[in-house]
PDB file of C-alpha atoms in Angstrom:
ATOM      1  CA  MET A   1      -0.484 -13.972  20.454  1.00  0.00           C
ATOM      2  CA  LYS A   2      -3.144 -12.864  19.039  1.00  0.00           C
ATOM      3  CA  PHE A   3      -1.224 -11.415  16.685  1.00  0.00           C
ATOM      4  CA  LEU A   4       0.453 -13.999  15.557  1.00  0.00           C
ATOM      5  CA  ARG A   5      -2.419 -15.754  15.301  1.00  0.00           C
ATOM      6  CA  HIS A   6      -3.926 -12.786  12.765  1.00  0.00           C
ATOM      7  CA  LEU A   7      -0.757 -12.993  11.115  1.00  0.00           C
ATOM      8  CA  ALA A   8      -0.567 -16.721   9.921  1.00  0.00           C
ATOM      9  CA  ALA A   9      -4.335 -15.723   8.963  1.00  0.00           C
ATOM     10  CA  VAL A  10      -3.128 -13.051   6.891  1.00  0.00           C
ATOM     11  CA  VAL A  11      -0.041 -15.198   5.457  1.00  0.00           C
ATOM     12  CA  LEU A  12      -2.688 -17.715   4.416  1.00  0.00           C
ATOM     13  CA  VAL A  13      -4.538 -15.521   2.679  1.00  0.00           C
ATOM     14  CA  VAL A  14      -1.553 -14.161   0.556  1.00  0.00           C
ATOM     15  CA  ALA A  15      -0.363 -17.538  -0.121  1.00  0.00           C
ATOM     16  CA  VAL A  16      -3.968 -17.924  -1.615  1.00  0.00           C
ATOM     17  CA  ILE A  17      -3.399 -15.187  -3.893  1.00  0.00           C
ATOM     18  CA  VAL A  18       0.052 -16.579  -4.461  1.00  0.00           C
ATOM     19  CA  GLY A  19      -0.541 -19.725  -5.300  1.00  0.00           C
ATOM     20  CA  LEU A  20      -3.952 -18.497  -7.968  1.00  0.00           C
ATOM     21  CA  GLY A  21      -2.168 -16.233  -9.612  1.00  0.00           C
ATOM     22  CA  VAL A  22       0.949 -18.659 -10.086  1.00  0.00           C
ATOM     23  CA  LEU A  23      -2.085 -20.894 -11.394  1.00  0.00           C
ATOM     24  CA  TRP A  24      -2.945 -18.854 -13.562  1.00  0.00           C
ATOM     25  CA  ALA A  25      -0.007 -18.433 -15.189  1.00  0.00           C
ATOM     26  CA  HIS A  26       0.099 -22.076 -15.551  1.00  0.00           C
ATOM     27  CA  THR A  27      -3.158 -22.451 -17.363  1.00  0.00           C
ATOM     28  CA  SER A  28      -2.156 -18.868 -19.289  1.00  0.00           C
ATOM     29  CA  GLY A  29       1.417 -21.022 -20.463  1.00  0.00           C
ATOM     30  CA  GLY A  30       3.260 -18.200 -19.697  1.00  0.00           C
ATOM     31  CA  ALA A  31       4.649 -19.136 -16.198  1.00  0.00           C
ATOM     32  CA  GLY A  32       7.141 -20.987 -17.715  1.00  0.00           C
ATOM     33  CA  PRO A  33      10.978 -19.343 -18.692  1.00  0.00           C
ATOM     34  CA  ARG A  34      11.700 -16.123 -21.656  1.00  0.00           C
ATOM     35  CA  PRO A  35      12.055 -17.750 -24.500  1.00  0.00           C
ATOM     36  CA  ALA A  36      15.440 -18.278 -25.860  1.00  0.00           C
ATOM     37  CA  PRO A  37      16.833 -14.837 -28.047  1.00  0.00           C
ATOM     38  CA  SER A  38      17.000 -15.251 -31.356  1.00  0.00           C
ATOM     39  CA  PRO A  39      20.589 -15.121 -32.971  1.00  0.00           C
ATOM     40  CA  GLU A  40      19.803 -11.445 -34.421  1.00  0.00           C
ATOM     41  CA  ALA A  41      18.914 -10.633 -30.596  1.00  0.00           C
ATOM     42  CA  LEU A  42      22.639 -12.044 -29.661  1.00  0.00           C
ATOM     43  CA  LEU A  43      23.726  -9.867 -32.571  1.00  0.00           C
ATOM     44  CA  ARG A  44      22.625  -6.959 -31.498  1.00  0.00           C
ATOM     45  CA  LEU A  45      23.317  -7.756 -27.084  1.00  0.00           C
ATOM     46  CA  GLU A  46      26.671  -8.534 -28.538  1.00  0.00           C
ATOM     47  CA  GLN A  47      27.042  -4.941 -30.538  1.00  0.00           C
ATOM     48  CA  ILE A  48      25.464  -3.091 -28.312  1.00  0.00           C
ATOM     49  CA  LYS A  49      28.280  -4.388 -24.866  1.00  0.00           C
ATOM     50  CA  GLU A  50      30.789  -3.532 -27.127  1.00  0.00           C
ATOM     51  CA  GLN A  51      29.373   0.427 -27.652  1.00  0.00           C
ATOM     52  CA  ILE A  52      29.712   0.589 -23.683  1.00  0.00           C
ATOM     53  CA  LYS A  53      32.860  -0.722 -23.634  1.00  0.00           C
ATOM     54  CA  THR A  54      33.830   1.865 -26.511  1.00  0.00           C
ATOM     55  CA  GLY A  55      32.273   5.006 -24.570  1.00  0.00           C
ATOM     56  CA  VAL A  56      29.432   5.360 -26.815  1.00  0.00           C
ATOM     57  CA  ILE A  57      26.297   4.490 -24.969  1.00  0.00           C
ATOM     58  CA  ARG A  58      26.448   5.557 -21.104  1.00  0.00           C
ATOM     59  CA  VAL A  59      25.993   3.375 -18.616  1.00  0.00           C
ATOM     60  CA  ARG A  60      24.565   5.130 -15.479  1.00  0.00           C
ATOM     61  CA  SER A  61      24.973   3.455 -12.232  1.00  0.00           C
ATOM     62  CA  ASP A  62      21.230   2.520 -10.991  1.00  0.00           C
ATOM     63  CA  ASN A  63      21.705   2.055  -6.707  1.00  0.00           C
ATOM     64  CA  GLY A  64      20.377   5.638  -6.119  1.00  0.00           C
ATOM     65  CA  PHE A  65      17.669   8.447  -6.471  1.00  0.00           C
ATOM     66  CA  HIS A  66      17.866   9.862  -9.496  1.00  0.00           C
ATOM     67  CA  LEU A  67      17.194  13.670  -8.550  1.00  0.00           C
ATOM     68  CA  ALA A  68      16.947  14.310 -12.112  1.00  0.00           C
ATOM     69  CA  ASP A  69      13.908  12.629 -12.604  1.00  0.00           C
ATOM     70  CA  THR A  70      11.641  14.453  -9.825  1.00  0.00           C
ATOM     71  CA  GLY A  71       9.007  14.702 -12.357  1.00  0.00           C
ATOM     72  CA  ASN A  72       8.048  10.850 -12.553  1.00  0.00           C
ATOM     73  CA  LEU A  73       7.663  10.941  -8.164  1.00  0.00           C
ATOM     74  CA  ILE A  74       5.507  14.570  -8.809  1.00  0.00           C
ATOM     75  CA  ARG A  75       2.896  12.250 -11.566  1.00  0.00           C
ATOM     76  CA  THR A  76       2.765   9.899  -9.118  1.00  0.00           C
ATOM     77  CA  CYS A  77       1.815  12.501  -6.514  1.00  0.00           C
ATOM     78  CA  GLU A  78      -0.515  13.916  -8.888  1.00  0.00           C
ATOM     79  CA  ILE A  79      -2.157  11.327  -9.562  1.00  0.00           C
ATOM     80  CA  GLU A  80      -2.997  10.044  -5.965  1.00  0.00           C
ATOM     81  CA  ALA A  81      -3.514  13.620  -5.062  1.00  0.00           C
ATOM     82  CA  VAL A  82      -6.314  14.203  -8.270  1.00  0.00           C
ATOM     83  CA  LEU A  83      -7.724  10.730  -7.020  1.00  0.00           C
ATOM     84  CA  ALA A  84      -7.887  10.827  -3.153  1.00  0.00           C
ATOM     85  CA  VAL A  85      -9.519  14.669  -3.598  1.00  0.00           C
ATOM     86  CA  ALA A  86     -12.000  13.289  -5.820  1.00  0.00           C
ATOM     87  CA  VAL A  87     -13.157  10.472  -3.420  1.00  0.00           C
ATOM     88  CA  ILE A  88     -13.130  12.982  -0.349  1.00  0.00           C
ATOM     89  CA  THR A  89     -15.342  15.652  -2.645  1.00  0.00           C
ATOM     90  CA  VAL A  90     -18.371  12.613  -3.529  1.00  0.00           C
ATOM     91  CA  SER A  91     -17.574  11.823   0.417  1.00  0.00           C
ATOM     92  CA  VAL A  92     -18.662  16.098   1.689  1.00  0.00           C
ATOM     93  CA  VAL A  93     -21.088  16.564  -0.757  1.00  0.00           C
ATOM     94  CA  ARG A  94     -22.766  12.638   0.222  1.00  0.00           C
ATOM     95  CA  ARG A  95     -22.619  13.758   3.917  1.00  0.00           C
ATOM     96  CA  ARG A  96     -24.027  17.332   2.931  1.00  0.00           C
ATOM     97  CA  ARG A  97     -27.181  16.117   1.138  1.00  0.00           C
ATOM     98  CA  HIS A  98     -27.558  13.159   3.921  1.00  0.00           C
ATOM     99  CA  ARG A  99     -27.686  15.576   6.461  1.00  0.00           C
ATOM    100  CA  THR A 100     -29.822  18.066   4.824  1.00  0.00           C
ATOM    101  CA  ARG A 101     -32.286  15.530   4.085  1.00  0.00           C
ATOM    102  CA  ARG A 102     -32.833  14.418   7.977  1.00  0.00           C
ATOM    103  CA  THR A 103     -33.410  17.772   8.323  1.00  0.00           C
ATOM    104  CA  THR A 104     -35.787  18.363   5.962  1.00  0.00           C
ATOM    105  CA  ALA A 105     -37.677  15.188   7.202  1.00  0.00           C
ATOM    106  CA  ARG A 106     -37.768  16.637  11.210  1.00  0.00           C
ATOM    107  CA  ALA A 107     -38.612  19.777  10.172  1.00  0.00           C
TER     108      ALA A 107
ATOM    109  CA  MET B   1       7.223  22.248  38.961  1.00  0.00           C
ATOM    110  CA  ASN B   2       5.423  20.444  36.077  1.00  0.00           C
ATOM    111  CA  ALA B   3       4.653  16.528  38.048  1.00  0.00           C
ATOM    112  CA  GLY B   4       4.799  14.899  34.653  1.00  0.00           C
ATOM    113  CA  PRO B   5       2.890  12.009  33.436  1.00  0.00           C
ATOM    114  CA  ALA B   6       1.760   9.406  36.179  1.00  0.00           C
ATOM    115  CA  THR B   7       3.121   6.274  36.682  1.00  0.00           C
ATOM    116  CA  PRO B   8       1.834   3.456  34.930  1.00  0.00           C
ATOM    117  CA  ALA B   9       1.317   1.596  38.592  1.00  0.00           C
ATOM    118  CA  ALA B  10      -1.581   4.471  39.237  1.00  0.00           C
ATOM    119  CA  ASP B  11      -3.318   4.897  36.119  1.00  0.00           C
ATOM    120  CA  SER B  12      -6.594   3.982  36.665  1.00  0.00           C
ATOM    121  CA  PRO B  13      -8.334   1.550  34.088  1.00  0.00           C
ATOM    122  CA  VAL B  14     -10.066   4.088  32.110  1.00  0.00           C
ATOM    123  CA  THR B  15      -6.504   5.610  31.796  1.00  0.00           C
ATOM    124  CA  ALA B  16      -4.040   2.627  31.065  1.00  0.00           C
ATOM    125  CA  SER B  17      -7.092   1.405  28.386  1.00  0.00           C
ATOM    126  CA  ARG B  18      -7.333   4.859  26.748  1.00  0.00           C
ATOM    127  CA  ARG B  19      -3.619   4.878  26.681  1.00  0.00           C
ATOM    128  CA  ARG B  20      -3.880   1.746  25.319  1.00  0.00           C
ATOM    129  CA  ILE B  21      -5.722   3.136  22.505  1.00  0.00           C
ATOM    130  CA  LEU B  22      -4.093   6.102  21.590  1.00  0.00           C
ATOM    131  CA  ALA B  23      -0.971   4.254  21.278  1.00  0.00           C
ATOM    132  CA  ARG B  24      -2.893   2.196  18.933  1.00  0.00           C
ATOM    133  CA  THR B  25      -4.056   5.111  16.710  1.00  0.00           C
ATOM    134  CA  ARG B  26      -0.525   6.113  16.631  1.00  0.00           C
ATOM    135  CA  LEU B  27       1.145   3.354  15.459  1.00  0.00           C
ATOM    136  CA  ASP B  28      -2.060   3.049  13.088  1.00  0.00           C
ATOM    137  CA  PHE B  29      -1.671   6.585  11.882  1.00  0.00           C
ATOM    138  CA  TRP B  30       2.604   6.562  11.305  1.00  0.00           C
ATOM    139  CA  LEU B  31       2.441   3.245   9.735  1.00  0.00           C
ATOM    140  CA  ASP B  32      -0.667   4.250   6.887  1.00  0.00           C
ATOM    141  CA  ALA B  33       1.876   7.409   6.346  1.00  0.00           C
ATOM    142  CA  LEU B  34       5.492   5.116   5.668  1.00  0.00           C
ATOM    143  CA  LEU B  35       3.100   2.829   3.516  1.00  0.00           C
ATOM    144  CA  LEU B  36       1.746   5.618   1.846  1.00  0.00           C
ATOM    145  CA  VAL B  37       4.979   7.108   0.884  1.00  0.00           C
ATOM    146  CA  ALA B  38       7.290   4.432   0.582  1.00  0.00           C
ATOM    147  CA  TYR B  39       4.222   3.030  -1.846  1.00  0.00           C
ATOM    148  CA  THR B  40       4.638   6.550  -3.765  1.00  0.00           C
ATOM    149  CA  LEU B  41       8.286   6.654  -3.997  1.00  0.00           C
ATOM    150  CA  ALA B  42       8.197   2.395  -5.534  1.00  0.00           C
ATOM    151  CA  TYR B  43       6.045   3.034  -8.209  1.00  0.00           C
ATOM    152  CA  SER B  44       8.210   6.549  -9.155  1.00  0.00           C
ATOM    153  CA  LEU B  45      10.323   3.803 -10.972  1.00  0.00           C
ATOM    154  CA  GLY B  46      11.592   6.919 -12.856  1.00  0.00           C
ATOM    155  CA  PHE B  47      12.938   9.035 -10.181  1.00  0.00           C
ATOM    156  CA  THR B  48      14.126   5.585  -7.676  1.00  0.00           C
ATOM    157  CA  GLY B  49      16.228   4.049 -10.303  1.00  0.00           C
ATOM    158  CA  ILE B  50      15.525   0.109 -10.570  1.00  0.00           C
ATOM    159  CA  ALA B  51      17.265  -1.302  -7.369  1.00  0.00           C
ATOM    160  CA  THR B  52      15.850   1.036  -4.658  1.00  0.00           C
ATOM    161  CA  HIS B  53      12.003   0.146  -6.103  1.00  0.00           C
ATOM    162  CA  GLU B  54      13.341  -3.392  -5.876  1.00  0.00           C
ATOM    163  CA  TRP B  55      13.734  -3.382  -2.531  1.00  0.00           C
ATOM    164  CA  LEU B  56      11.882  -0.759  -1.741  1.00  0.00           C
ATOM    165  CA  GLY B  57       8.778  -2.964  -2.816  1.00  0.00           C
ATOM    166  CA  ILE B  58       9.897  -5.900  -1.076  1.00  0.00           C
ATOM    167  CA  GLY B  59       9.904  -3.714   2.380  1.00  0.00           C
ATOM    168  CA  LEU B  60       6.854  -2.512   1.036  1.00  0.00           C
ATOM    169  CA  GLY B  61       5.785  -6.911   1.031  1.00  0.00           C
ATOM    170  CA  VAL B  62       6.738  -6.820   4.995  1.00  0.00           C
ATOM    171  CA  VAL B  63       4.743  -3.894   6.172  1.00  0.00           C
ATOM    172  CA  LEU B  64       1.729  -4.973   4.099  1.00  0.00           C
ATOM    173  CA  LEU B  65       1.367  -7.715   6.088  1.00  0.00           C
ATOM    174  CA  VAL B  66       2.414  -5.906   9.875  1.00  0.00           C
ATOM    175  CA  HIS B  67      -0.520  -3.122   8.337  1.00  0.00           C
ATOM    176  CA  LEU B  68      -3.517  -6.284   7.129  1.00  0.00           C
ATOM    177  CA  THR B  69      -2.921  -8.256  10.660  1.00  0.00           C
ATOM    178  CA  LEU B  70      -3.447  -5.194  12.861  1.00  0.00           C
ATOM    179  CA  HIS B  71      -6.559  -4.564  10.533  1.00  0.00           C
ATOM    180  CA  TRP B  72      -7.775  -8.417  10.622  1.00  0.00           C
ATOM    181  CA  ASP B  73      -9.889  -7.537  13.364  1.00  0.00           C
ATOM    182  CA  TRP B  74     -11.871  -4.987  11.136  1.00  0.00           C
ATOM    183  CA  VAL B  75     -11.825  -7.522   8.031  1.00  0.00           C
ATOM    184  CA  ILE B  76     -13.433 -10.592   9.998  1.00  0.00           C
ATOM    185  CA  ARG B  77     -15.994  -7.817  11.501  1.00  0.00           C
ATOM    186  CA  THR B  78     -16.940  -6.330   8.020  1.00  0.00           C
ATOM    187  CA  THR B  79     -16.803 -10.052   5.872  1.00  0.00           C
ATOM    188  CA  ARG B  80     -19.282 -11.096   8.562  1.00  0.00           C
ATOM    189  CA  LYS B  81     -22.029  -8.668   8.716  1.00  0.00           C
ATOM    190  CA  LEU B  82     -21.325  -8.139   4.638  1.00  0.00           C
ATOM    191  CA  LEU B  83     -24.873  -8.562   4.086  1.00  0.00           C
ATOM    192  CA  ARG B  84     -26.121  -6.181   7.013  1.00  0.00           C
ATOM    193  CA  ARG B  85     -24.218  -3.220   6.152  1.00  0.00           C
ATOM    194  CA  GLY B  86     -25.192   0.094   4.469  1.00  0.00           C
ATOM    195  CA  GLY B  87     -23.190   0.609   0.687  1.00  0.00           C
ATOM    196  CA  ARG B  88     -20.604   2.490   1.929  1.00  0.00           C
ATOM    197  CA  GLU B  89     -19.453  -0.403   4.062  1.00  0.00           C
ATOM    198  CA  ARG B  90     -19.646  -2.364   1.527  1.00  0.00           C
ATOM    199  CA  PHE B  91     -18.019  -0.458  -1.249  1.00  0.00           C
ATOM    200  CA  VAL B  92     -15.144   0.045   1.308  1.00  0.00           C
ATOM    201  CA  TRP B  93     -14.984  -3.394   1.558  1.00  0.00           C
ATOM    202  CA  LEU B  94     -14.464  -3.977  -2.089  1.00  0.00           C
ATOM    203  CA  VAL B  95     -12.149  -1.728  -2.992  1.00  0.00           C
ATOM    204  CA  ASN B  96      -9.923  -3.292   0.488  1.00  0.00           C
ATOM    205  CA  LEU B  97     -10.398  -6.286  -1.297  1.00  0.00           C
ATOM    206  CA  LEU B  98      -9.283  -5.361  -4.767  1.00  0.00           C
ATOM    207  CA  LEU B  99      -6.143  -3.332  -2.923  1.00  0.00           C
ATOM    208  CA  LEU B 100      -5.350  -6.696  -1.645  1.00  0.00           C
ATOM    209  CA  LEU B 101      -5.377  -8.325  -4.712  1.00  0.00           C
ATOM    210  CA  SER B 102      -3.976  -6.169  -7.468  1.00  0.00           C
ATOM    211  CA  MET B 103      -1.459  -4.830  -4.132  1.00  0.00           C
ATOM    212  CA  THR B 104      -0.193  -9.301  -3.887  1.00  0.00           C
ATOM    213  CA  LEU B 105      -0.059  -9.939  -6.497  1.00  0.00           C
ATOM    214  CA  CYS B 106       1.897  -7.357  -7.687  1.00  0.00           C
ATOM    215  CA  ILE B 107       4.657  -8.133  -4.934  1.00  0.00           C
ATOM    216  CA  ALA B 108       4.647 -11.302  -6.174  1.00  0.00           C
ATOM    217  CA  SER B 109       5.313 -10.925  -9.775  1.00  0.00           C
ATOM    218  CA  GLY B 110       7.408  -8.125  -8.863  1.00  0.00           C
ATOM    219  CA  ILE B 111       9.554 -10.373  -6.792  1.00  0.00           C
ATOM    220  CA  LEU B 112       9.881 -12.889  -9.792  1.00  0.00           C
ATOM    221  CA  ILE B 113      10.857 -10.504 -11.981  1.00  0.00           C
ATOM    222  CA  SER B 114      12.702  -9.088 -10.522  1.00  0.00           C
ATOM    223  CA  GLU B 115      16.863  -7.598 -11.802  1.00  0.00           C
ATOM    224  CA  VAL B 116      18.771  -6.399  -8.902  1.00  0.00           C
ATOM    225  CA  ALA B 117      17.339  -7.735  -5.076  1.00  0.00           C
ATOM    226  CA  LEU B 118      17.309 -11.184  -5.869  1.00  0.00           C
ATOM    227  CA  PRO B 119      20.305 -11.894  -8.550  1.00  0.00           C
ATOM    228  CA  GLU B 120      21.809 -10.074  -5.617  1.00  0.00           C
ATOM    229  CA  LEU B 121      20.637 -12.880  -2.847  1.00  0.00           C
ATOM    230  CA  GLY B 122      21.997 -15.249  -5.338  1.00  0.00           C
ATOM    231  CA  ILE B 123      18.293 -16.039  -6.929  1.00  0.00           C
ATOM    232  CA  THR B 124      17.932 -15.862 -10.187  1.00  0.00           C
ATOM    233  CA  PRO B 125      14.586 -15.948 -11.118  1.00  0.00           C
ATOM    234  CA  ALA B 126      12.639 -17.232 -14.247  1.00  0.00           C
ATOM    235  CA  ALA B 127       9.592 -15.440 -14.517  1.00  0.00           C
ATOM    236  CA  GLY B 128       8.161 -15.254 -18.156  1.00  0.00           C
ATOM    237  CA  SER B 129       5.880 -12.069 -20.041  1.00  0.00           C
ATOM    238  CA  PHE B 130       2.985 -13.235 -18.017  1.00  0.00           C
ATOM    239  CA  TRP B 131       4.389 -12.052 -14.638  1.00  0.00           C
ATOM    240  CA  ARG B 132       6.141  -9.034 -16.343  1.00  0.00           C
ATOM    241  CA  GLN B 133       2.512  -7.754 -17.971  1.00  0.00           C
ATOM    242  CA  MET B 134       0.569  -9.080 -14.707  1.00  0.00           C
ATOM    243  CA  HIS B 135       3.138  -6.102 -12.598  1.00  0.00           C
ATOM    244  CA  ASP B 136       2.690  -3.667 -15.002  1.00  0.00           C
ATOM    245  CA  THR B 137      -1.809  -3.674 -14.450  1.00  0.00           C
ATOM    246  CA  THR B 138      -1.398  -4.086 -11.406  1.00  0.00           C
ATOM    247  CA  ALA B 139       0.771  -1.760 -10.618  1.00  0.00           C
ATOM    248  CA  THR B 140      -1.152   0.945 -12.386  1.00  0.00           C
ATOM    249  CA  LEU B 141      -4.841  -0.341 -10.733  1.00  0.00           C
ATOM    250  CA  THR B 142      -2.830  -0.147  -7.050  1.00  0.00           C
ATOM    251  CA  LEU B 143      -1.919   3.558  -8.541  1.00  0.00           C
ATOM    252  CA  ILE B 144      -5.698   4.356  -8.407  1.00  0.00           C
ATOM    253  CA  LEU B 145      -6.748   2.385  -5.741  1.00  0.00           C
ATOM    254  CA  VAL B 146      -4.008   3.282  -2.657  1.00  0.00           C
ATOM    255  CA  PRO B 147      -5.153   7.158  -2.825  1.00  0.00           C
ATOM    256  CA  ILE B 148      -8.755   5.951  -2.527  1.00  0.00           C
ATOM    257  CA  HIS B 149      -8.281   3.504   0.270  1.00  0.00           C
ATOM    258  CA  ALA B 150      -6.294   6.231   2.164  1.00  0.00           C
ATOM    259  CA  ALA B 151      -8.886   9.191   0.862  1.00  0.00           C
ATOM    260  CA  LEU B 152     -11.673   7.294   2.217  1.00  0.00           C
ATOM    261  CA  ASP B 153     -10.580   6.991   5.825  1.00  0.00           C
ATOM    262  CA  TRP B 154      -9.568  10.612   5.392  1.00  0.00           C
ATOM    263  CA  ARG B 155     -12.367  11.837   8.234  1.00  0.00           C
ATOM    264  CA  TRP B 156     -10.094   9.607  10.733  1.00  0.00           C
ATOM    265  CA  VAL B 157      -6.386  10.890   9.212  1.00  0.00           C
ATOM    266  CA  VAL B 158      -7.963  14.503  10.003  1.00  0.00           C
ATOM    267  CA  GLY B 159      -9.006  13.362  13.680  1.00  0.00           C
ATOM    268  CA  VAL B 160      -5.567  11.842  14.347  1.00  0.00           C
ATOM    269  CA  ALA B 161      -3.335  15.171  12.791  1.00  0.00           C
ATOM    270  CA  ARG B 162      -5.463  17.172  14.831  1.00  0.00           C
ATOM    271  CA  ARG B 163      -4.835  15.743  17.731  1.00  0.00           C
ATOM    272  CA  PHE B 164      -1.437  15.169  16.622  1.00  0.00           C
ATOM    273  CA  ALA B 165      -1.361  18.861  16.501  1.00  0.00           C
ATOM    274  CA  ALA B 166      -2.495  19.984  19.679  1.00  0.00           C
ATOM    275  CA  TRP B 167       0.050  17.238  21.219  1.00  0.00           C
ATOM    276  CA  ARG B 168       2.317  19.139  24.070  1.00  0.00           C
ATOM    277  CA  PRO B 169       4.979  16.847  25.569  1.00  0.00           C
ATOM    278  CA  GLY B 170       4.489  16.070  29.163  1.00  0.00           C
ATOM    279  CA  ARG B 171       0.644  16.476  28.363  1.00  0.00           C
ATOM    280  CA  SER B 172      -1.504  13.417  28.123  1.00  0.00           C
ATOM    281  CA  ARG B 173      -3.850  12.591  25.221  1.00  0.00           C
TER     282      ARG B 173
END
C-alpha cells in the first residue's frame, strides 16, 4: 500500500515535469509537427532510395548490438569512470581533511 | 550436518527486521547496478543501434519509476530538512533533482522522437526539432550527472559489495 502511494506521487512528479516540458515546447514554438520537406530534399530522398535498391548504398539491418562499434560503449564507460573517480577523490580528500582538523582540535 | 537458516516463524523480531533490511539493501544494490548498466548501454547508441536504444530507454523509464518509488522516503525527508542540513546533503539533493529533471525529459523526448519502438506499436510520433534538441541536451547532462549520482554513494556501494563478497550460502548475514 505504501509502495503504491509512493508510486502515485512519483508518477505525479514525472507528469508535472513532462507537462512543463510540453509547455516549454509550445511557448518556444517547437511542439508542432516537422515542417514539410522541400522539393529538393524529396528529390534527394528518391535518389537515395534508388541507390539502396540498386545496391550502391548498402543498408545494415538495425535490430541488435553492433559489436564493431564497441569504441562507442568504451567511450561512454570512460566518461563515467573519469567523473566517478573525480567525485570519489574529492570525497576522500574532504573526509581526510575533516578528520585531521578534528584530531588537531582535540589535541 | 548443517542445520541451515532458521525458519521465519522461529525468527526473533530483531532478526526478522534485520532480514527485511538486508533484503531491501540487496534489492537497492542490484536495481541500481541494473540501471547503471542499462543507462550506459542506452547512451552508447553507436553500439546498440536505434531499436535497442529505444527499447532500453523505455525500459529504463519504467525501472526509474521503481527506483524513485523505493527512495521516495529519502526525497521527502531530505526536502523537509533541506534548510537544516549541511552542504553535502544539499549538494546530493540538488544533483538528484537535476538528474530527475534531465532523465525524465530525456526519456520523454526520446519517446516523442522515436523512430522504431513507437512505430512498431502503431504510434507515429510527430515531434519537431525542439524535442530532438531537448533529447541531445538532456542526454549529455544525464551522462555527467549519472556517474556523479552513483559516486556520491560510493561508501555505501563499497560496503554492500564487501558484504556480498563475504557472503556464503547457508550463512545468514
